[in-house]
Short mmCIF file of C-alpha atoms and ligand atoms in Angstrom, two decimals:
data_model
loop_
_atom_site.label_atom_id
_atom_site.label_comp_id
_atom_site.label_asym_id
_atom_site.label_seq_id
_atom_site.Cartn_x
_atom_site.Cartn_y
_atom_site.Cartn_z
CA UNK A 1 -75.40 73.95 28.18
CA UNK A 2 -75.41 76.64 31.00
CA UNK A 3 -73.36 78.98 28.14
CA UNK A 4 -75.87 78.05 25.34
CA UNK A 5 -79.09 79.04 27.82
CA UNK A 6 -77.47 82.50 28.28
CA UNK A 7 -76.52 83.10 24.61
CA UNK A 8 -79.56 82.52 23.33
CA UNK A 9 -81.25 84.87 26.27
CA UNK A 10 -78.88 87.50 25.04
CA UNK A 11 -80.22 86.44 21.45
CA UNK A 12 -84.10 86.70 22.62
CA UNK A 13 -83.13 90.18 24.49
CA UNK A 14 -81.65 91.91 21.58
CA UNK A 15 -84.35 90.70 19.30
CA UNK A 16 -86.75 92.36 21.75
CA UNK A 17 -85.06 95.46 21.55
CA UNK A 18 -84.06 95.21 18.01
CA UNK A 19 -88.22 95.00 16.94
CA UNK A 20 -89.36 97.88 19.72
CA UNK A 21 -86.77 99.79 18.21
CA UNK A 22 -87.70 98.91 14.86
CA UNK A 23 -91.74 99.84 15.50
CA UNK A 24 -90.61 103.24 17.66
CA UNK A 25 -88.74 104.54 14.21
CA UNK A 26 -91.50 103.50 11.92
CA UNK A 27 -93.95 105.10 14.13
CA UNK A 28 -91.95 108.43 14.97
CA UNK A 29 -91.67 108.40 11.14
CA UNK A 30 -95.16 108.18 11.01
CA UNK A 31 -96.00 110.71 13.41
CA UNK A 32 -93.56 113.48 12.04
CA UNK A 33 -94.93 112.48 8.30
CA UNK A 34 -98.31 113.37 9.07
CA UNK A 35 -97.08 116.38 11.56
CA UNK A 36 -95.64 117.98 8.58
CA UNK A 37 -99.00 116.90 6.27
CA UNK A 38 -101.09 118.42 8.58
CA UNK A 39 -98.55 121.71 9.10
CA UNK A 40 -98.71 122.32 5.06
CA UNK A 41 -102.58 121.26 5.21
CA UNK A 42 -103.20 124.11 8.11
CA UNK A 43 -101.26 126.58 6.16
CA UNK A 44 -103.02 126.38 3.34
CA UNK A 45 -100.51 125.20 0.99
CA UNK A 46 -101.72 121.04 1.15
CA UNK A 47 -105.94 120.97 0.27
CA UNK A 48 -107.39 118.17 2.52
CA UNK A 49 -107.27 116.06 -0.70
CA UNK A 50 -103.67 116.86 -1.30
CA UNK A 51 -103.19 115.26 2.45
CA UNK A 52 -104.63 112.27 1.85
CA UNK A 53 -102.64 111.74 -1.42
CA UNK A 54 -99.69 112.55 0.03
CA UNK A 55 -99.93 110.17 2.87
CA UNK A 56 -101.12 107.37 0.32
CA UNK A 57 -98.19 108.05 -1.60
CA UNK A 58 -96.00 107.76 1.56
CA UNK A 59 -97.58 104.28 2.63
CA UNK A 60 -96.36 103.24 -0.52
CA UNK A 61 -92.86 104.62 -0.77
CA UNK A 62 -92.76 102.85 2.49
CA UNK A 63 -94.00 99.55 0.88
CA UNK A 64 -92.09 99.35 -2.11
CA UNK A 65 -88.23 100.28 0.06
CA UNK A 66 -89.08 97.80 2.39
CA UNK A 67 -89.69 94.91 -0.86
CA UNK A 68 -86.35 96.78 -2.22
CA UNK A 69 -84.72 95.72 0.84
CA UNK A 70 -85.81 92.24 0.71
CA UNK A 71 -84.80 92.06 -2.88
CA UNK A 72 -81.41 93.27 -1.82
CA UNK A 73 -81.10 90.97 1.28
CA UNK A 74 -82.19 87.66 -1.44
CA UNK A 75 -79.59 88.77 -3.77
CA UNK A 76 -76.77 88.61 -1.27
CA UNK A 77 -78.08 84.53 -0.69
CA UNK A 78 -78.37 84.11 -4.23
CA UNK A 79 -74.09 84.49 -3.89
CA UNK A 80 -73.74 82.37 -1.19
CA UNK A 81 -75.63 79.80 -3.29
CA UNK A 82 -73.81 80.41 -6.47
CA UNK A 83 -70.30 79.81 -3.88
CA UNK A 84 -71.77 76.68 -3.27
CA UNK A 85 -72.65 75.44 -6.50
CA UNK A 86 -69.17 76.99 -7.48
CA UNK A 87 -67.44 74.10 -5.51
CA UNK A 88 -69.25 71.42 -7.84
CA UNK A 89 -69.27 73.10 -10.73
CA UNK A 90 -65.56 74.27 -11.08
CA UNK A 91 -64.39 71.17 -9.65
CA UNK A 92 -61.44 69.38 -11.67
CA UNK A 93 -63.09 66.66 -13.92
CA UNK A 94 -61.38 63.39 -13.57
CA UNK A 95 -59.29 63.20 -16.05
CA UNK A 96 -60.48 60.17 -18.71
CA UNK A 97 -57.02 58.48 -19.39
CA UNK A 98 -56.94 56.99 -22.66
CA UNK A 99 -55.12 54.06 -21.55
CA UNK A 100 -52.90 53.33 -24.50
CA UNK A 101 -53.09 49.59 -23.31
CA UNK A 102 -56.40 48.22 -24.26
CA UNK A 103 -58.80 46.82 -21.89
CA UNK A 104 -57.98 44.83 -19.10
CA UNK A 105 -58.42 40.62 -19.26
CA UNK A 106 -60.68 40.65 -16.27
CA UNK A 107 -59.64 37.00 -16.19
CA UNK A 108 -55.83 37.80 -14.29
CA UNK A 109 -57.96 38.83 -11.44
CA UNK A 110 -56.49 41.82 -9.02
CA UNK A 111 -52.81 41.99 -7.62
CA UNK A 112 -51.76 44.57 -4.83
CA UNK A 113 -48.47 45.16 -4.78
CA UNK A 114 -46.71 46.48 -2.35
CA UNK A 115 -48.99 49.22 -2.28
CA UNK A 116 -48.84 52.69 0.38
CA UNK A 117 -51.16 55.23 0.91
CA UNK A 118 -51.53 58.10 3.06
CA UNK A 119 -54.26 60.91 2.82
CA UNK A 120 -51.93 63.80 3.21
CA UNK A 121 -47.92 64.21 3.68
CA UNK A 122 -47.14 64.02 7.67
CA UNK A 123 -50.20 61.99 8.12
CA UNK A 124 -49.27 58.49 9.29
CA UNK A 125 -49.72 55.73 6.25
CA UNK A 126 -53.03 54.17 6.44
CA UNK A 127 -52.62 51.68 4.07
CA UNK A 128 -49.08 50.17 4.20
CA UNK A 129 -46.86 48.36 1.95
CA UNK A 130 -50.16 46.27 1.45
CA UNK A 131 -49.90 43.21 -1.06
CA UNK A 132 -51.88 40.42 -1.96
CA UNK A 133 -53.75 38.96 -5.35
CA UNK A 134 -57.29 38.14 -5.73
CA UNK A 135 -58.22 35.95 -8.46
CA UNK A 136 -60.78 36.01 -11.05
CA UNK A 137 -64.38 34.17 -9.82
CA UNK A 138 -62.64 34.39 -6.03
CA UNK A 139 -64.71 35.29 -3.35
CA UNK A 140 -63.01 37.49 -0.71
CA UNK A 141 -63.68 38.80 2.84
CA UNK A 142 -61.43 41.53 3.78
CA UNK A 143 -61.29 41.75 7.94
CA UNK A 144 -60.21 44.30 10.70
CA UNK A 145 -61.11 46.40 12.93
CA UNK A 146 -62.89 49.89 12.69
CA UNK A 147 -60.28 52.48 11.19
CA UNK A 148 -57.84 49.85 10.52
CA UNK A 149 -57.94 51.02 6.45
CA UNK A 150 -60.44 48.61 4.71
CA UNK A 151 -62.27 51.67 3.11
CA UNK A 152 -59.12 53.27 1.83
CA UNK A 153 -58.01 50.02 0.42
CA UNK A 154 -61.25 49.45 -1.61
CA UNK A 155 -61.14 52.93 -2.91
CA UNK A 156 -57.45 52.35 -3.59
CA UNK A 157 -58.91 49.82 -6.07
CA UNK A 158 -61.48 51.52 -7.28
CA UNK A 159 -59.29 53.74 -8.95
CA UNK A 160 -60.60 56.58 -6.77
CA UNK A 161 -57.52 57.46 -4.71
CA UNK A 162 -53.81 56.56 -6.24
CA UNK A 163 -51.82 54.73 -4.38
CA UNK A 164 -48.50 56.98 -3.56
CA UNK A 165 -46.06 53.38 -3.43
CA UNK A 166 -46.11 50.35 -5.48
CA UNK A 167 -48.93 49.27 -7.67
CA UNK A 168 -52.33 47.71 -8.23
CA UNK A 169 -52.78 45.99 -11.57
CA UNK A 170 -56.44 44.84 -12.71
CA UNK A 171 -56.44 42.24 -15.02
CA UNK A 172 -52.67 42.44 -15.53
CA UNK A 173 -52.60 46.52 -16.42
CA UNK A 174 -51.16 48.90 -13.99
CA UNK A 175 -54.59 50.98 -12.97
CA UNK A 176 -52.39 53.79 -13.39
CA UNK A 177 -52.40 52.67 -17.24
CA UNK A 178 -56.16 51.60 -17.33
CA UNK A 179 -58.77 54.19 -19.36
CA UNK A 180 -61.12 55.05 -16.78
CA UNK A 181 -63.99 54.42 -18.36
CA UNK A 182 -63.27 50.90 -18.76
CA UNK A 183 -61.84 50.57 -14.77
CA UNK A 184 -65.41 51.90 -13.86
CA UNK A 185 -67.55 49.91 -16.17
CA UNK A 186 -65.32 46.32 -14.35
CA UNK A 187 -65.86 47.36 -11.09
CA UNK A 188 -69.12 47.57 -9.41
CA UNK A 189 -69.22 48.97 -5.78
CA UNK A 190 -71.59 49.41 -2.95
CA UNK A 191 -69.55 51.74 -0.65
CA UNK A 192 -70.82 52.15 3.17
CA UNK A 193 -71.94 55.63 2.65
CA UNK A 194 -73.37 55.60 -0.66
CA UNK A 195 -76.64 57.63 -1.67
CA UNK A 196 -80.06 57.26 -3.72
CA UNK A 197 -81.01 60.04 -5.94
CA UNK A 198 -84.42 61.95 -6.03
CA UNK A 199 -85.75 60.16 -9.18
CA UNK A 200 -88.25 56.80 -8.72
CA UNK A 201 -87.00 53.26 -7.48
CA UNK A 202 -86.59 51.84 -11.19
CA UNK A 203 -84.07 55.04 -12.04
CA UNK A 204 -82.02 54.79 -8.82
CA UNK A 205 -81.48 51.25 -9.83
CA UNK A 206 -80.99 51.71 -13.19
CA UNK A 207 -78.95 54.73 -12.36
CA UNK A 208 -80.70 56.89 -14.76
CA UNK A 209 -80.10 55.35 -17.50
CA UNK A 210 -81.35 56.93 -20.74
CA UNK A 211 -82.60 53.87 -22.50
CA UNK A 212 -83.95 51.79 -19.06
CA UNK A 213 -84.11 48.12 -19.48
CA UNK A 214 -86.61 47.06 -16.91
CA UNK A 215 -86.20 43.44 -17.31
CA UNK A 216 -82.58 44.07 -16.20
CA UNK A 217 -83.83 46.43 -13.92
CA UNK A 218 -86.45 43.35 -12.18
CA UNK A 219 -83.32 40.98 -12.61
CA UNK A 220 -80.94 42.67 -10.68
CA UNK A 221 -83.61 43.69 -7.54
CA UNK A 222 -84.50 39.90 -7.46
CA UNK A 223 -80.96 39.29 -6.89
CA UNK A 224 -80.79 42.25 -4.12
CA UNK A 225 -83.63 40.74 -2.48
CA UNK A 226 -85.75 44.20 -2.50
CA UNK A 227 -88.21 42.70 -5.65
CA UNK A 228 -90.44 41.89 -3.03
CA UNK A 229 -90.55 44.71 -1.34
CA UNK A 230 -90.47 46.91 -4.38
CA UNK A 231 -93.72 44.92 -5.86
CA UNK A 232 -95.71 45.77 -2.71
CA UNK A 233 -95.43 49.49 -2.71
CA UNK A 234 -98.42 50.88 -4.31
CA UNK A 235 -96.34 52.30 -7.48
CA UNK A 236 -94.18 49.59 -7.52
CA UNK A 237 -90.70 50.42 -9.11
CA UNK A 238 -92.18 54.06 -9.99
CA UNK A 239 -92.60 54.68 -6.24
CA UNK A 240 -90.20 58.46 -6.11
CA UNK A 241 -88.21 58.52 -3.33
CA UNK A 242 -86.56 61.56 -1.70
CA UNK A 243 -83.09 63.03 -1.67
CA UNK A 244 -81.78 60.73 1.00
CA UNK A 245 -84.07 57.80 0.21
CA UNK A 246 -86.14 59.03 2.90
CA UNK A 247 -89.66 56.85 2.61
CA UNK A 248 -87.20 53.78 2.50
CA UNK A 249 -85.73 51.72 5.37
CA UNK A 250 -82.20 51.47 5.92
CA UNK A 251 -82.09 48.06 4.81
CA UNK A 252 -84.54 48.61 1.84
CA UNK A 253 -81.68 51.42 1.00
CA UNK A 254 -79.11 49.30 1.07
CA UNK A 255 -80.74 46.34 -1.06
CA UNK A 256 -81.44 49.42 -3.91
CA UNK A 257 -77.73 50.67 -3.74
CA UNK A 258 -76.66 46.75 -4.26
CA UNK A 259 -79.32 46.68 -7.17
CA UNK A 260 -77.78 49.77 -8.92
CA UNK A 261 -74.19 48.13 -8.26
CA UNK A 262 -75.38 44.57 -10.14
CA UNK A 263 -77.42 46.55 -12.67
CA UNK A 264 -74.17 47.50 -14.47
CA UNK A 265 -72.79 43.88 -14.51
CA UNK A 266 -69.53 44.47 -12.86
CA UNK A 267 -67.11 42.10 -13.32
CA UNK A 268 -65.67 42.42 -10.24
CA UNK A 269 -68.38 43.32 -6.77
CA UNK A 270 -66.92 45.75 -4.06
CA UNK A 271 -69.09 45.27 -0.90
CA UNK A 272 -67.93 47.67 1.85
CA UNK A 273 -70.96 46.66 5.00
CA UNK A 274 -73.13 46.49 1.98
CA UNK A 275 -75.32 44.44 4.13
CA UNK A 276 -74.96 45.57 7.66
CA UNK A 277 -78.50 46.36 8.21
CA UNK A 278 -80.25 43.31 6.63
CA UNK A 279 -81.58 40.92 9.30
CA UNK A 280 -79.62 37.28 9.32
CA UNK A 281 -82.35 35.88 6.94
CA UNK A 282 -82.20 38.63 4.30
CA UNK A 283 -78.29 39.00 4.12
CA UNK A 284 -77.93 34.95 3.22
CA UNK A 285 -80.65 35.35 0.65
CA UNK A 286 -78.13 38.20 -0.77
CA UNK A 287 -74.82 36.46 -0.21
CA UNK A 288 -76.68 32.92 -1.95
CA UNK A 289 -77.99 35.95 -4.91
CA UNK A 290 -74.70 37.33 -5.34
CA UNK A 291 -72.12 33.90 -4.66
CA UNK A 292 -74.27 32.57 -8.03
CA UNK A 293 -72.78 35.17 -10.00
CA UNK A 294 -69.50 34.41 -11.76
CA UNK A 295 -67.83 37.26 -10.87
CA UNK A 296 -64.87 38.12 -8.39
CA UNK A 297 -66.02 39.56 -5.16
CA UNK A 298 -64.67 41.63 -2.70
CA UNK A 299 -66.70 41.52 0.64
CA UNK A 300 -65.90 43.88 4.06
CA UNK A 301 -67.54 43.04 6.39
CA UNK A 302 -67.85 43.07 10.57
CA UNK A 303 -70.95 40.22 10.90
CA UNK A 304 -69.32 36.59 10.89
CA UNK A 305 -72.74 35.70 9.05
CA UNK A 306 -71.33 37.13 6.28
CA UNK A 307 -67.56 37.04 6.37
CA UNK A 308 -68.24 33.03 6.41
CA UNK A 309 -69.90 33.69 2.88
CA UNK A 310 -66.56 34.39 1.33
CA UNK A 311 -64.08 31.24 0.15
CA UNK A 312 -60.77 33.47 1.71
CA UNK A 313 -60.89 35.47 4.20
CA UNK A 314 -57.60 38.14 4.98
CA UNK A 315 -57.43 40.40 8.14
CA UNK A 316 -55.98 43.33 7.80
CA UNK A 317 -54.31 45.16 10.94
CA UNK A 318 -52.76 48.93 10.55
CA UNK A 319 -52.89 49.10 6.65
CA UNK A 320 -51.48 45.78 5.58
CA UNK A 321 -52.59 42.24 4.89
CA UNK A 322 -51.46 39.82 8.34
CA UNK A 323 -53.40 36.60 7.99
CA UNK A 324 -54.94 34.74 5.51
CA UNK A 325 -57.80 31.74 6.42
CA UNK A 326 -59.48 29.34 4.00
CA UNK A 327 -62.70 28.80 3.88
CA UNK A 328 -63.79 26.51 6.93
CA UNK A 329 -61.82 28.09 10.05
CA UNK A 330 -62.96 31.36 9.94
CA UNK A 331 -66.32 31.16 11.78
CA UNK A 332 -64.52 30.44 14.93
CA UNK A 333 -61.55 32.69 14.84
CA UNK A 334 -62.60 35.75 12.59
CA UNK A 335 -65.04 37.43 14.90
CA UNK A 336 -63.32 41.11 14.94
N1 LIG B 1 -60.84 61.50 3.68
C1 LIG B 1 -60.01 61.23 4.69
N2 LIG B 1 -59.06 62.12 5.05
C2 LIG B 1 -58.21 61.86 6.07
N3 LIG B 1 -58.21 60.72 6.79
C3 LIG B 1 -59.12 59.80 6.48
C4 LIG B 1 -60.07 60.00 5.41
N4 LIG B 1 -60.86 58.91 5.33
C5 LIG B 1 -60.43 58.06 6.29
N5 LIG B 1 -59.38 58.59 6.98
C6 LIG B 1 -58.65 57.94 8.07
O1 LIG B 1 -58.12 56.72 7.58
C7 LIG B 1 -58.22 55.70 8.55
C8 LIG B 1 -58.85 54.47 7.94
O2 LIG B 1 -60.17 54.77 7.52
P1 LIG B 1 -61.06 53.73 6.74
O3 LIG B 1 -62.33 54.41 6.38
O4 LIG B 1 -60.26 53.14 5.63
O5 LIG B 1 -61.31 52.63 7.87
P2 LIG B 1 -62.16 51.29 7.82
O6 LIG B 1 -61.21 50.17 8.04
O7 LIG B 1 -62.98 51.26 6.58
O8 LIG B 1 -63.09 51.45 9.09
P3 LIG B 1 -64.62 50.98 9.32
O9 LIG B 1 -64.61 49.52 9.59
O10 LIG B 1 -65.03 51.76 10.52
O11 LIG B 1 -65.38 51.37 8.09
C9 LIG B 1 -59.00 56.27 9.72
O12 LIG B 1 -58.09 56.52 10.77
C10 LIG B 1 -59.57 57.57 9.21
O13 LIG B 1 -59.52 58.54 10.21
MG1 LIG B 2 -64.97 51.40 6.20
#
């Protein structure tokens, strides 16, 4: 604290200097520019008129180098945005595998076999030699404790990371095998850090989709809960919200980001704390919403509220699968 105080009375001092320093050259300028006006003017070589002209002109050399300057300095940010744009734009696409092996029967469920992953070589494995089988209509709570892997695991399935040992087949394909496009139109996810999108409520949901279907859109926020919510806003689902979702509360956020995930009719539901900041009441309305659907879901959760929502329930402890409960036990014992 002490060393931030000083630096930033350093910073104040040479600003100080930096602007008398800055108004004793301009005005010396100034001085010397008319000096030398006047001079010519005495001599006879400048008419009084001539004078004036001149130091018009000057005021607005002065003027224009000084907007020349700025120019310059904007022109220099103007690169440091285009860097940062660079990093999107000339990103690698993800490659769309063709998958030679037709679409996946969603009804084989999800089996993990046996599957490692680490985010970098020397890095200790986060998820390790990890196997066990979801299947299809199966509701499942995945346990553990902060850090213990749970998010690496779901994006493991997702198809977003690849697993570096053994295998993860989705309805009986190797996701190695799987065209991506059809791996991302099964699986709909609600990931613990995910984002809204400038745009208005019924886009975010729909996820700007270029031919809207607003009965699907309604559908889905009933299920989420947020319909309510939605209808009371004075623009209803037009209402625009910000980068960050900004005139929305966190739950309200989260309710839209479950809305978007349902709006694509996933087969299969990834919930990572999808509905960690919805009070008791509003997170069983959800779980009721979403346990109706006939799809297989994948639930992680902390809250025992909504870990008891799930028909199996498997703890995971450093990067692997230990335990497995049923459906009853768990309230009393699966409190991480
Ligand atoms: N992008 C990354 N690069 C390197 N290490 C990572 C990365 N993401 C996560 N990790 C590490 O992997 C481990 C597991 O993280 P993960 O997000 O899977 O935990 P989690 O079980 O989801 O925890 P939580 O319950 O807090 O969400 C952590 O030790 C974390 O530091
Ligand atoms: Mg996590």
């Amino acid at each position: 604290m002490q060393d931030a105080v000083n630096q930033e009375i350093r910073l104040a001092k040479f600003a100080q200097v930096f602007v008398g320093a800055n108004q004793l050259i301009f005005g010396l300028e100034r001085v010397l520019v008319i000096w030398i006006g006047a001079n010519l003017a005495l001599q006879s070589v400048f008419s009084v008129g001539m004078l004036i002209a001149y130091l018009a002109y000057k005021d607005q050399f002065a003027l224009r180098m000084a907007g020349l300057v700025d120019r310059a300095i904007e022109f220099r940010l103007l690169r440091l945005h285009g860097e940062r744009l660079a990093d999107i734009v000339q990103s690698e696409p993800e490659s769309s595998n063709p998958g030679g092996l037709g679409r996946p029967d969603s009804l084989r469920g999800i089996e993990i076999r046996n599957v490692s992953y680490r985010y970098s070589e020397g890095e200790p494995w986060i998820v390790n030699d990890c196997s066990f089988t979801i299947k299809h209509g199966d509701s499942v709570a995945i346990v553990g404790e902060s850090g213990c892997g749970k998010t690496t695991l779901v994006k493991l399935i997702l198809g977003l990371l690849k697993p570096d040992k053994g295998s993860l087949l989705i309805g009986g394909i190797d996701t190695s095998q799987l065209a991506t496009n059809d791996l991302r139109a099964m699986i709909g996810a609600v990931m613990q850090d995910d984002q809204l999108f400038a745009g208005s409520i019924a886009e975010n949901i729909s996820f700007f989709d270029s031919d809207l279907d607003f009965d699907r859109v309604q559908r889905v926020a009933e299920l989420a809960a947020i319909h309510l919510d939605i209808s009371a806003m004075p623009m209803g689902y037009q209402t625009l919200i910000g980068d960050m979702g900004s005139s929305l509360s966190g739950g309200q956020k989260q309710r839209i980001v479950l809305a978007r995930a349902l709006y694509r009719n996933p087969l299969v539901l990834v919930l990572d704390e999808a509905t960690s900041h919805l009070d008791v009441m509003k997170e069983r309305l959800v779980s009721d919403a979403i346990k109706s659907l006939p799809i297989t879901r994948i639930i992680i959760a902390h809250r025992p509220e909504t870990i008891a929502s799930a028909d199996r329930v498997l703890v995971m402890e450093q990067g692997r699968i230990v335990h497995e409960f049923g459906a009853q036990v768990q309230l009393e014992t699966a409190s991480p």
